[in-house]
Amino acid sequence: MTLGKFVSPPGRGARAMRRFTSLRHLTSLGLLLGLSLPLQAATPSDQSFRAALEDARAKRFQDIQQVAVNGHVLEGYIEYHQLKARLPYATPAEVLSFMERHADSPLAEWMRGQAISAYGRTGRHDALLEVSDGVPAGASRQCHYYTAQLSNDFASASQGGLKLWHVSGSQDSACDPLFSTLRERGVIDDQAVWERMMLAWAAGQGSMVSYLERQLSGNWQQAIAAREQLDGNFAAITRIPTDLGHGGHAFAALSVAAMHGFVRADTEAALEAWRKVSPHMPLSDEQRHEVERDLAWYSLVRDIPNNQGWVDERLAMLDDEELFDLRMRNAIRDGAWGEVREWVLKMPERFSGEARYQYWLGRADDSLGRRDEARAAWARASGERNFYGFLASDRIGKAYSLNRDDQTFDDAQLAEIARTPAVRRVRALMEIDEIGLARSEWFNAVSQANDAGARRLAAYALKQQWYDLTVFATIRGKLWDGLSWRFPPAWQQDFQRYGANAGVDPWMLMALARRESAFNPTATSPVGARGLMQLMPGTAAKVSRDLGLATPSHAALGDPDTNIRLGSTYIREMLDRYSGNRLAAAAAYNAGPGRVDRWLADTPREYDRFVERIPFKETREYVKAVLAYRVIFESLAKGTSDGVRVVSEREVNQPYTTALVDRR
């Protein structure tokens, strides 16, 4: 789950909440927020302010009852809408004054963004620059910003404009004045048009290619013809002249784009062609690196034997962890332990020191009979709190390194946090059902806090049982060792109850939910997975039928009780399918059982090699995280990691083949 996606400008939270609160099964706001203790019902004062906020959003300012607004902790939200409605005619001084008074709230940056957009649309460039604080986020506002800079800092405007120009697709219409001026003044010349055209061609943006082609002068007809020759016949790259375009500047971008397509269409033939023409190509070091990195990556992913020698020669020069990783993983798949050892040792130290690489170095040394070296590598890996650190600890009989750095705060310290304006706004927004805005305020508060402040906020959120906000505080505050905050006991009794009913380890269930949603009960993924355990509606419907329950609505999946019950049953089905094996079941929960069945048909038989050879990086990392998180949850609950194992003895000894699949 991406926590940042819940940061939304004023207005969105209320619309979302009206959908949620209209559902009868949600009996308290606390369920939405991850609170075990529901908040008090909205008071008449809260209801009056909610009405005022709705009027402000609708620009019914004359209907606002000022008695409900004046002195209210959320008064700034009314002022925000009033000032926003006056843009672009509100003065920069008014905007800056608002921002200064609300500097500890997301309202300040929202107002800056609104002012930049409004001033930019109406050509109030001096006003825009007065309220800006460097380059804003987002292409549209950046275009307004650089357009405003044209008259007083043309060099910076040109540099920024060229970055915005060099994209494969269309840009916002806000960029048109900037691009037109830079085109008129020769900054965006035919070469820049050609370079963007090649980006569009490589990305398959045919209409953009045609549009840009029409902007080129007659000097570029030979280059245009060369691109047409290469389109669908990338092998012709060996016959294309290098003196294309005005001054011969077209070839580099053309060849990089052509190789982009060639590598994907036929990696082996692409490398053969590259080796012939590369020495004669007038490319920059950056362009050459881009092509060769592409060639190496596809050669390794597609495991092309004839390309391996070239790849092995280039890896050190390319200095890319993902390429070293792929090379090592291919050797792990083949059981080529000498090569595994070779490639870990060839990695730069900034990569090879990680627990994962040290674990595999230990496996290689152990398989090669180098027992002392293996133990030394595993000892180095065992200091980390992750899947491979735990596996390494098991190899040498060492206790897991949890590396905890928790901190406790007394009631007085937490009460002090509760009195801060930001936290008061969070609570007030919760009380009027503005969940999106409450999260935005919380995220902003954590982002502005120092280390000590982030710790206090995390502790306060945990005390309130705001579990997703607790987790977010550790992420934004980088409190990686604050385990009681990173892995809070969210809905632990429910996980235990439904885990017992389904015959599933509750710590496994909590680990799944922590990885899936970071304990946000209303999380929704881009593909529609919902709730704590991120159930797809179709999966939830099937599981409900199997349990003899009515099909839950999409919104009902935001109810933790419903979501945990169905998720527990579904992971039980996956465990049954894979003979109780949690590694395979976790992979299936993420990627689907059909894929896992196929992977088991073509995978190394050993448990650690099975995980490392999962083709999807997302699923590979998911399985490792879930098993490691399970260790942490159980260790926190017991107060010790003694007796806790990341992988059971049975899972270590099971052969990872299709025999693992129970086809009943």
XYZ file of C-alpha atoms in Angstrom:
664
model
C 0.000 0.000 0.000
C 1.189 3.485 -0.767
C 0.270 5.578 2.215
C 0.935 8.832 0.415
C -2.031 8.301 -1.892
C -4.354 9.335 0.930
C -2.954 12.872 0.990
C -5.719 14.746 -0.774
C -6.741 18.368 -1.104
C -9.799 19.604 0.786
C -13.039 18.196 -0.550
C -12.115 14.656 -1.469
C -12.206 13.314 2.075
C -15.809 14.410 2.629
C -17.050 12.859 -0.587
C -15.370 9.569 0.245
C -16.691 9.616 3.791
C -20.272 10.255 2.728
C -20.094 6.976 0.827
C -18.719 5.138 3.856
C -20.983 6.583 6.511
C -24.097 5.782 4.507
C -23.418 2.082 4.992
C -25.219 0.508 7.900
C -22.568 -2.099 8.662
C -20.048 0.578 9.648
C -21.137 1.308 13.167
C -18.374 3.677 14.128
C -15.825 5.987 12.660
C -13.259 4.004 14.570
C -13.646 1.074 12.168
C -12.655 3.290 9.282
C -9.633 4.681 11.038
C -8.375 1.477 12.501
C -9.545 2.470 15.984
C -10.643 -0.138 18.450
C -12.269 2.596 20.546
C -14.829 4.582 18.514
C -14.807 8.343 18.722
C -17.675 10.189 20.317
C -20.566 11.087 18.050
C -20.359 14.511 16.475
C -21.522 17.241 18.813
C -23.880 20.024 17.679
C -20.785 22.224 17.361
C -19.143 19.623 15.117
C -22.267 19.379 12.996
C -22.388 23.165 12.617
C -18.770 23.283 11.494
C -19.344 20.397 9.077
C -22.196 22.388 7.521
C -19.944 25.453 7.292
C -17.252 23.436 5.539
C -19.774 22.096 3.030
C -20.956 25.654 2.358
C -17.359 26.796 1.876
C -16.658 24.021 -0.630
C -19.771 24.986 -2.564
C -18.778 28.692 -2.408
C -21.925 29.499 -0.452
C -19.956 31.829 1.744
C -22.982 33.935 2.588
C -24.602 30.892 4.255
C -21.725 30.173 6.608
C -22.605 30.661 10.261
C -19.553 32.448 11.574
C -20.398 31.496 15.140
C -19.601 27.888 14.181
C -16.295 28.915 12.620
C -14.720 31.636 14.712
C -12.054 30.213 16.984
C -12.623 26.655 15.778
C -9.428 24.589 15.464
C -10.363 23.961 11.800
C -11.139 27.591 10.989
C -8.264 27.601 8.487
C -10.179 25.219 6.226
C -12.958 27.775 5.768
C -10.425 30.516 5.118
C -8.683 28.254 2.602
C -11.807 27.965 0.474
C -12.561 31.670 0.792
C -9.083 32.672 -0.352
C -8.973 30.029 -3.078
C -12.246 31.381 -4.485
C -10.669 34.837 -4.802
C -7.739 33.631 -6.881
C -6.185 34.850 -9.124
C -7.228 38.274 -7.805
C -6.075 37.684 -4.234
C -2.696 39.328 -3.747
C 0.542 37.409 -3.163
C 0.735 39.098 0.236
C -2.596 37.540 1.202
C -1.473 34.119 0.014
C 1.841 34.345 1.854
C 0.120 35.551 5.010
C -2.233 32.573 4.898
C 0.683 30.209 4.393
C 2.615 31.688 7.286
C -0.349 31.362 9.647
C -0.946 27.744 8.601
C 2.649 26.664 8.120
C 2.157 23.554 10.256
C -0.777 22.355 8.140
C -0.964 20.918 4.613
C -3.208 23.906 3.881
C -0.101 26.037 3.359
C 1.312 24.035 0.449
C -2.136 23.399 -0.997
C -2.665 27.151 -1.103
C 0.745 27.704 -2.708
C -0.135 25.184 -5.411
C -3.546 26.747 -6.027
C -2.000 30.201 -6.309
C 0.701 29.024 -8.741
C -1.930 27.430 -10.977
C -4.281 30.430 -10.840
C -1.570 33.041 -11.373
C -0.042 30.943 -14.142
C -3.315 30.501 -16.037
C -3.937 34.256 -16.011
C -0.388 35.350 -16.764
C 0.289 36.983 -13.376
C 3.911 35.912 -13.542
C 5.340 38.289 -10.952
C 2.717 37.173 -8.452
C 3.479 33.535 -9.215
C 7.181 33.965 -8.558
C 6.449 35.848 -5.357
C 4.493 32.942 -3.844
C 6.629 30.121 -5.232
C 9.402 28.512 -3.244
C 11.525 26.927 -5.944
C 10.330 24.513 -8.594
C 6.834 23.213 -7.724
C 5.671 19.628 -8.050
C 3.735 18.509 -11.112
C 4.347 19.218 -14.800
C 1.499 21.721 -15.121
C 2.717 23.943 -12.282
C 6.319 23.558 -13.386
C 5.345 24.861 -16.818
C 3.629 27.864 -15.238
C 6.712 28.433 -13.078
C 9.223 28.310 -15.938
C 6.973 30.461 -18.117
C 7.043 33.063 -15.361
C 10.840 32.811 -15.262
C 11.293 33.515 -18.974
C 11.559 37.267 -18.475
C 13.973 37.336 -15.541
C 15.953 34.063 -15.630
C 15.862 32.778 -19.170
C 18.687 30.277 -18.618
C 16.855 28.497 -15.793
C 13.572 28.646 -17.698
C 15.264 27.108 -20.735
C 16.874 24.332 -18.739
C 13.620 23.485 -16.955
C 11.596 23.760 -20.142
C 13.872 21.344 -21.988
C 13.422 18.756 -19.224
C 9.662 19.093 -19.542
C 9.937 18.885 -23.332
C 11.906 15.646 -23.391
C 9.084 13.208 -22.646
C 7.505 10.562 -24.838
C 3.875 11.631 -24.465
C 1.845 14.803 -24.374
C 2.284 17.459 -21.729
C -0.423 19.558 -20.126
C -1.688 22.523 -22.157
C -0.174 24.742 -19.459
C 3.169 23.972 -21.125
C 2.156 25.376 -24.532
C 3.228 29.015 -23.884
C 6.580 27.868 -22.481
C 7.289 25.503 -25.370
C 6.179 28.078 -27.953
C 8.538 30.717 -26.570
C 11.456 28.284 -26.354
C 10.760 27.150 -29.924
C 10.655 30.746 -31.192
C 13.944 31.557 -29.467
C 15.731 28.453 -30.727
C 16.068 26.624 -27.429
C 13.745 23.896 -28.659
C 15.323 23.406 -32.070
C 14.949 20.660 -34.662
C 17.374 18.496 -32.702
C 15.173 18.739 -29.594
C 12.098 17.949 -31.684
C 13.859 14.909 -33.124
C 14.979 13.706 -29.697
C 11.436 13.890 -28.369
C 10.211 12.155 -31.501
C 12.612 9.290 -30.812
C 11.386 9.028 -27.217
C 7.837 8.821 -28.544
C 8.823 6.190 -31.115
C 10.520 4.031 -28.488
C 7.390 4.290 -26.326
C 5.059 3.346 -29.166
C 3.403 6.803 -29.267
C 2.605 6.809 -32.978
C 0.421 9.923 -33.053
C 3.077 11.917 -31.192
C 5.713 10.700 -33.657
C 3.592 11.958 -36.581
C 2.922 15.294 -34.893
C 6.590 15.944 -34.169
C 7.701 14.783 -37.602
C 5.615 17.542 -39.200
C 7.557 20.131 -37.201
C 10.920 19.187 -38.701
C 12.511 21.103 -41.533
C 13.513 19.628 -44.888
C 17.048 18.983 -43.628
C 15.675 16.044 -41.680
C 14.049 14.079 -44.504
C 16.888 11.564 -44.711
C 16.633 10.967 -40.969
C 12.858 10.553 -41.226
C 13.325 8.019 -44.022
C 15.876 6.131 -41.924
C 13.433 5.875 -39.030
C 10.759 4.551 -41.380
C 13.242 1.970 -42.678
C 13.985 0.833 -39.125
C 10.332 0.738 -38.071
C 9.612 -2.990 -37.965
C 13.075 -3.909 -39.264
C 15.461 -3.059 -36.462
C 18.221 -5.211 -37.960
C 18.693 -2.475 -40.566
C 20.543 -0.508 -37.879
C 23.775 -1.943 -39.287
C 23.089 -0.200 -42.640
C 21.944 3.229 -41.464
C 24.365 6.092 -42.220
C 25.607 8.058 -39.240
C 25.463 11.533 -40.868
C 21.709 11.983 -40.478
C 19.859 15.220 -39.801
C 21.142 18.759 -39.882
C 24.822 18.556 -38.973
C 24.598 14.782 -38.542
C 22.983 15.035 -35.094
C 20.051 12.688 -35.653
C 21.821 9.340 -35.557
C 22.471 9.038 -31.817
C 18.864 9.421 -30.694
C 17.676 7.276 -33.615
C 20.049 4.428 -32.814
C 19.198 4.434 -29.094
C 15.468 4.281 -29.890
C 15.994 1.580 -32.503
C 18.079 -0.527 -30.147
C 15.331 -0.127 -27.524
C 12.922 -1.875 -29.868
C 15.479 -4.343 -31.248
C 16.507 -5.611 -27.804
C 12.902 -6.347 -26.916
C 12.102 -7.978 -30.245
C 15.189 -10.202 -30.575
C 17.799 -9.787 -27.849
C 20.310 -12.205 -29.339
C 20.222 -10.585 -32.789
C 20.303 -7.139 -31.198
C 23.541 -7.932 -29.379
C 25.096 -9.343 -32.537
C 24.237 -6.124 -34.400
C 25.407 -3.945 -31.502
C 28.806 -5.608 -31.409
C 29.245 -4.815 -35.112
C 28.159 -1.195 -35.113
C 28.856 0.017 -31.585
C 32.526 0.959 -32.170
C 31.467 3.256 -35.026
C 28.472 4.887 -33.368
C 28.848 8.537 -32.303
C 27.106 8.047 -28.951
C 27.645 9.699 -25.603
C 28.763 7.574 -22.656
C 25.272 7.922 -21.185
C 23.587 6.714 -24.385
C 25.988 3.806 -24.722
C 25.376 2.822 -21.110
C 21.593 2.960 -21.664
C 21.757 0.556 -24.617
C 24.185 -1.866 -22.998
C 22.276 -1.930 -19.719
C 19.156 -2.820 -21.719
C 21.004 -5.566 -23.583
C 22.433 -7.054 -20.410
C 19.110 -7.003 -18.557
C 17.143 -8.737 -21.312
C 19.961 -11.215 -21.940
C 19.855 -12.247 -18.287
C 16.068 -12.276 -17.938
C 15.689 -14.323 -21.108
C 18.750 -16.398 -20.197
C 20.352 -16.338 -23.651
C 23.458 -18.586 -23.577
C 25.139 -16.923 -26.564
C 24.955 -13.541 -24.837
C 26.338 -14.650 -21.471
C 30.013 -14.110 -22.243
C 29.402 -10.524 -23.349
C 27.205 -9.868 -20.322
C 29.827 -11.242 -17.927
C 32.425 -8.943 -19.452
C 30.200 -5.875 -19.120
C 28.765 -6.297 -15.613
C 31.573 -4.586 -13.734
C 31.513 -1.611 -16.109
C 27.727 -1.253 -15.927
C 27.925 -1.272 -12.093
C 24.232 -2.020 -11.642
C 22.953 -3.986 -8.639
C 19.962 -5.378 -10.526
C 22.258 -6.879 -13.166
C 24.582 -8.448 -10.600
C 21.485 -9.722 -8.828
C 20.088 -11.326 -11.974
C 23.412 -12.949 -12.761
C 23.633 -14.403 -9.262
C 20.026 -15.584 -9.338
C 20.564 -17.395 -12.623
C 23.509 -19.209 -11.055
C 21.377 -20.078 -8.000
C 18.751 -21.546 -10.277
C 21.352 -23.720 -11.983
C 23.005 -24.732 -8.725
C 26.261 -23.344 -10.112
C 27.685 -22.582 -6.685
C 31.078 -21.547 -7.959
C 29.429 -18.871 -10.088
C 27.222 -17.750 -7.204
C 30.336 -17.232 -5.111
C 32.153 -15.508 -7.961
C 29.414 -12.977 -8.602
C 28.811 -12.081 -4.972
C 32.537 -11.451 -4.566
C 32.616 -9.368 -7.757
C 29.815 -7.107 -6.575
C 30.747 -3.684 -5.248
C 30.799 -3.714 -1.442
C 27.831 -1.357 -1.254
C 25.751 -4.264 -2.628
C 27.489 -7.394 -1.421
C 27.409 -6.552 2.272
C 23.625 -6.982 2.449
C 22.271 -10.002 4.320
C 20.805 -11.483 1.164
C 24.097 -11.641 -0.703
C 26.008 -12.811 2.339
C 23.459 -15.573 2.861
C 23.960 -16.827 -0.702
C 27.720 -16.501 -0.379
C 27.403 -18.766 2.658
C 25.240 -21.232 0.710
C 27.797 -21.293 -2.092
C 30.751 -21.752 0.250
C 28.917 -24.487 2.155
C 28.082 -26.346 -1.061
C 31.723 -26.060 -2.141
C 32.957 -27.525 1.159
C 34.244 -24.217 2.526
C 32.543 -24.622 5.907
C 34.396 -21.927 7.858
C 33.863 -19.351 5.127
C 30.186 -20.272 4.999
C 29.716 -19.745 8.727
C 31.509 -16.417 8.532
C 29.228 -15.217 5.722
C 26.112 -16.369 7.591
C 27.340 -14.666 10.753
C 27.603 -11.393 8.823
C 24.101 -11.867 7.389
C 22.593 -12.791 10.752
C 22.925 -9.273 12.109
C 20.063 -8.032 9.944
C 16.350 -8.202 10.767
C 14.963 -9.667 7.565
C 14.192 -12.942 5.827
C 17.785 -13.767 4.906
C 19.136 -12.550 8.215
C 16.782 -14.984 9.942
C 17.659 -17.838 7.563
C 21.353 -17.209 8.191
C 20.765 -17.262 11.943
C 19.066 -20.645 11.607
C 22.054 -21.964 9.658
C 24.469 -21.186 12.498
C 22.101 -21.701 15.443
C 22.095 -18.051 16.476
C 19.199 -16.117 18.025
C 17.463 -13.715 15.657
C 18.673 -10.123 15.686
C 15.529 -8.045 16.182
C 17.532 -4.851 16.791
C 14.712 -3.177 18.693
C 14.844 0.495 19.596
C 11.421 1.067 21.120
C 10.690 3.955 23.414
C 7.946 4.593 25.937
C 6.350 7.893 26.825
C 4.365 8.685 29.928
C 0.827 10.026 29.931
C 1.977 13.593 30.437
C 4.184 13.477 27.342
C 1.394 11.994 25.243
C -1.045 14.557 26.582
C 1.354 17.237 25.400
C 1.256 15.727 21.905
C -2.547 15.681 22.033
C -2.561 19.435 22.670
C -0.500 20.331 19.600
C -2.521 22.161 16.931
C -1.801 19.506 14.277
C -3.068 16.611 16.398
C -6.064 18.646 17.537
C -6.928 19.193 13.866
C -6.531 15.473 13.167
C -9.018 14.608 15.898
C -11.408 17.381 14.913
C -11.407 16.212 11.288
C -12.080 12.653 12.405
C -15.023 13.873 14.445
C -16.658 15.406 11.359
C -15.926 12.341 9.212
C -13.173 14.019 7.133
C -10.886 11.009 7.067
C -8.872 12.039 4.015
C -8.120 15.436 5.501
C -7.302 13.901 8.882
C -4.724 11.654 7.261
C -3.286 14.583 5.328
C -2.844 16.544 8.547
C -1.196 13.536 10.180
C 1.169 12.916 7.281
C 2.163 16.565 7.260
C 2.773 16.570 11.018
C 5.051 13.538 10.832
C 6.884 14.947 7.815
C 7.661 18.168 9.667
C 8.707 16.424 12.892
C 12.278 15.660 13.918
C 13.236 12.200 15.156
C 12.012 12.792 18.698
C 8.781 14.304 17.442
C 8.128 11.416 15.071
C 8.608 8.979 17.949
C 6.107 10.836 20.107
C 3.590 10.948 17.271
C 3.998 7.213 16.656
C 3.525 6.480 20.359
C 0.471 8.729 20.507
C -1.112 7.071 17.453
C -0.530 3.643 18.961
C -2.142 4.758 22.233
C -5.186 5.889 20.227
C -5.119 2.596 18.287
C -4.749 4.469 15.004
C -2.758 1.591 13.590
C -2.255 2.740 10.010
C -1.182 6.192 11.215
C 1.228 4.540 13.640
C 2.834 2.599 10.800
C 2.992 5.700 8.617
C 4.785 7.605 11.361
C 7.535 4.966 11.361
C 7.863 5.085 7.575
C 8.005 8.846 7.198
C 10.039 9.210 10.379
C 12.369 6.346 9.374
C 11.883 4.698 12.752
C 12.951 1.335 11.370
C 13.839 -0.164 14.755
C 10.709 1.008 16.578
C 9.141 -2.431 16.243
C 6.209 -1.895 18.597
C 5.151 0.977 16.294
C 6.075 -0.593 12.955
C 4.267 -3.807 13.902
C 1.431 -2.788 16.212
C -1.027 -5.356 17.667
C -3.735 -4.255 15.260
C -6.984 -6.227 15.645
C -4.904 -8.959 17.290
C -7.871 -10.577 19.002
C -9.783 -10.744 15.721
C -6.810 -12.274 13.939
C -6.480 -14.816 16.728
C -10.195 -15.655 16.691
C -10.548 -16.068 12.945
C -7.129 -17.685 12.719
C -8.275 -20.307 15.230
C -11.520 -20.824 13.314
C -9.670 -21.285 10.017
C -6.714 -23.157 11.506
C -4.252 -20.474 10.460
C -1.404 -19.025 12.515
C -2.616 -15.540 13.631
C 0.893 -14.108 13.272
C 0.849 -15.154 9.623
C -2.479 -13.378 9.189
C -1.165 -10.205 10.822
C 1.943 -10.351 8.658
C -0.193 -10.615 5.532
C -2.340 -7.662 6.583
C 0.701 -5.574 7.530
C 2.263 -6.187 4.133
C -0.978 -5.770 2.204
C -2.445 -2.601 3.715
C -0.159 -1.399 6.520
C -3.284 -1.897 8.664
C -5.413 0.650 6.820
C -8.873 -0.962 6.822
C -10.145 1.222 3.974
C -7.150 0.760 1.672
C -8.048 0.151 -1.983
C -5.428 -0.901 -4.513
C -5.319 0.329 -8.138
C -6.745 -3.027 -9.259
C -9.574 -2.966 -6.709
C -8.265 -5.087 -3.801
C -9.855 -3.884 -0.579
C -9.407 -3.722 3.140
C -6.881 -4.956 5.655
C -6.057 -8.132 3.738
C -6.593 -6.566 0.298
C -9.216 -8.974 -0.962
C -10.364 -8.755 -4.553
C -14.185 -8.542 -4.672
C -14.366 -11.696 -6.782
C -12.262 -13.642 -4.302
C -14.339 -12.305 -1.406
C -17.544 -13.361 -3.168
C -16.295 -16.915 -3.722
C -15.054 -17.311 -0.156
C -18.349 -15.944 1.168
C -20.314 -18.482 -0.873
C -18.111 -21.276 0.454
C -18.891 -20.074 3.992
C -22.610 -19.807 3.266
C -22.547 -16.020 3.589
C -24.032 -13.300 1.422
C -21.665 -11.685 -1.060
C -20.178 -8.628 0.670
C -20.427 -5.237 -0.953
C -17.223 -3.451 -1.877
C -17.659 -1.119 1.067
C -18.315 -4.032 3.442
C -14.787 -5.225 2.771
C -13.656 -2.117 4.683
C -15.077 -3.656 7.845
C -12.100 -5.288 9.621
C -14.203 -8.126 11.040
C -15.529 -9.096 7.597
C -12.181 -8.664 5.897
C -10.216 -10.701 8.444
C -12.790 -13.504 8.398
C -12.720 -13.828 4.605
C -8.962 -13.297 4.305
C -8.279 -15.963 6.936
C -10.439 -18.441 5.032
C -8.768 -17.633 1.726
C -5.211 -18.091 2.996
C -6.390 -21.358 4.576
C -7.442 -22.480 1.087
C -3.988 -21.597 -0.232
C -2.310 -23.477 2.615
C -4.467 -26.526 1.909
C -3.601 -26.293 -1.771
C 0.135 -26.349 -1.034
C 0.259 -29.003 1.676
C 0.483 -26.437 4.457
C 3.527 -24.728 2.943
C 3.508 -21.041 3.869
C 6.083 -19.992 1.267
C 3.964 -21.246 -1.615
C 0.721 -20.094 0.018
C 2.018 -16.551 0.525
C 3.194 -16.464 -3.099
C -0.258 -17.608 -4.224
C -1.986 -14.986 -2.048
C -0.031 -12.325 -3.910
C 0.270 -13.678 -7.448
C -2.500 -16.277 -7.698
C -2.313 -20.068 -7.374
C -2.172 -20.663 -11.123
C 1.168 -18.911 -11.386
C 2.579 -20.687 -8.346
C 1.566 -24.048 -9.821
C 3.539 -23.171 -12.968
C 6.539 -21.993 -10.971
C 6.644 -25.253 -9.024
C 6.808 -27.134 -12.306
C 10.082 -25.407 -13.171
C 11.965 -24.441 -10.035
C 14.839 -25.660 -7.853
C 13.618 -28.137 -5.250
C 15.065 -26.373 -2.176
C 13.042 -23.872 -0.157
C 15.439 -20.923 -0.353
C 16.137 -21.432 -4.049
C 12.382 -21.637 -4.707
C 11.867 -18.216 -3.135
C 14.834 -16.680 -4.919
C 13.656 -17.958 -8.278
C 10.100 -16.589 -8.113
C 9.980 -14.686 -11.429
C 8.003 -11.662 -10.197
C 10.081 -9.343 -8.052
C 6.955 -8.070 -6.280
C 5.949 -11.597 -5.267
C 9.501 -12.576 -4.359
C 9.824 -9.615 -1.999
C 6.291 -10.175 -0.720
C 7.008 -13.744 0.397
C 10.203 -12.690 2.155
C 8.474 -9.789 3.906
C 5.463 -11.809 5.074
C 7.615 -14.577 6.573
C 9.908 -12.032 8.263
C 6.985 -9.973 9.553
C 5.445 -13.128 11.013
C 8.624 -13.680 13.042
C 8.459 -10.130 14.356
C 4.786 -10.291 15.336
C 5.217 -13.572 17.180
C 8.423 -12.393 18.879
C 6.771 -9.167 20.040
C 3.784 -11.080 21.407
C 5.988 -13.584 23.270
C 8.583 -11.033 24.347
C 11.336 -13.167 22.822
C 12.258 -14.807 19.541
C 13.255 -18.030 21.310
C 11.485 -20.898 19.598
C 10.336 -18.711 16.697
C 11.391 -19.851 13.236
C 11.081 -18.022 9.948
C 10.743 -21.305 8.037
C 9.618 -24.518 9.684
C 11.638 -27.713 9.547
C 8.933 -29.240 7.375
C 9.106 -26.309 4.943
C 12.883 -26.689 4.797
C 12.665 -30.370 3.959
C 9.716 -30.355 1.556
C 10.678 -30.715 -2.122
C 9.439 -27.696 -4.063
C 7.880 -29.460 -7.032
C 4.370 -29.961 -8.381
C 4.033 -32.732 -5.778
C 3.483 -29.903 -3.289
C 0.153 -29.097 -4.957
C -2.848 -30.868 -3.482
C -5.168 -31.244 -6.468
C -8.201 -32.561 -4.593
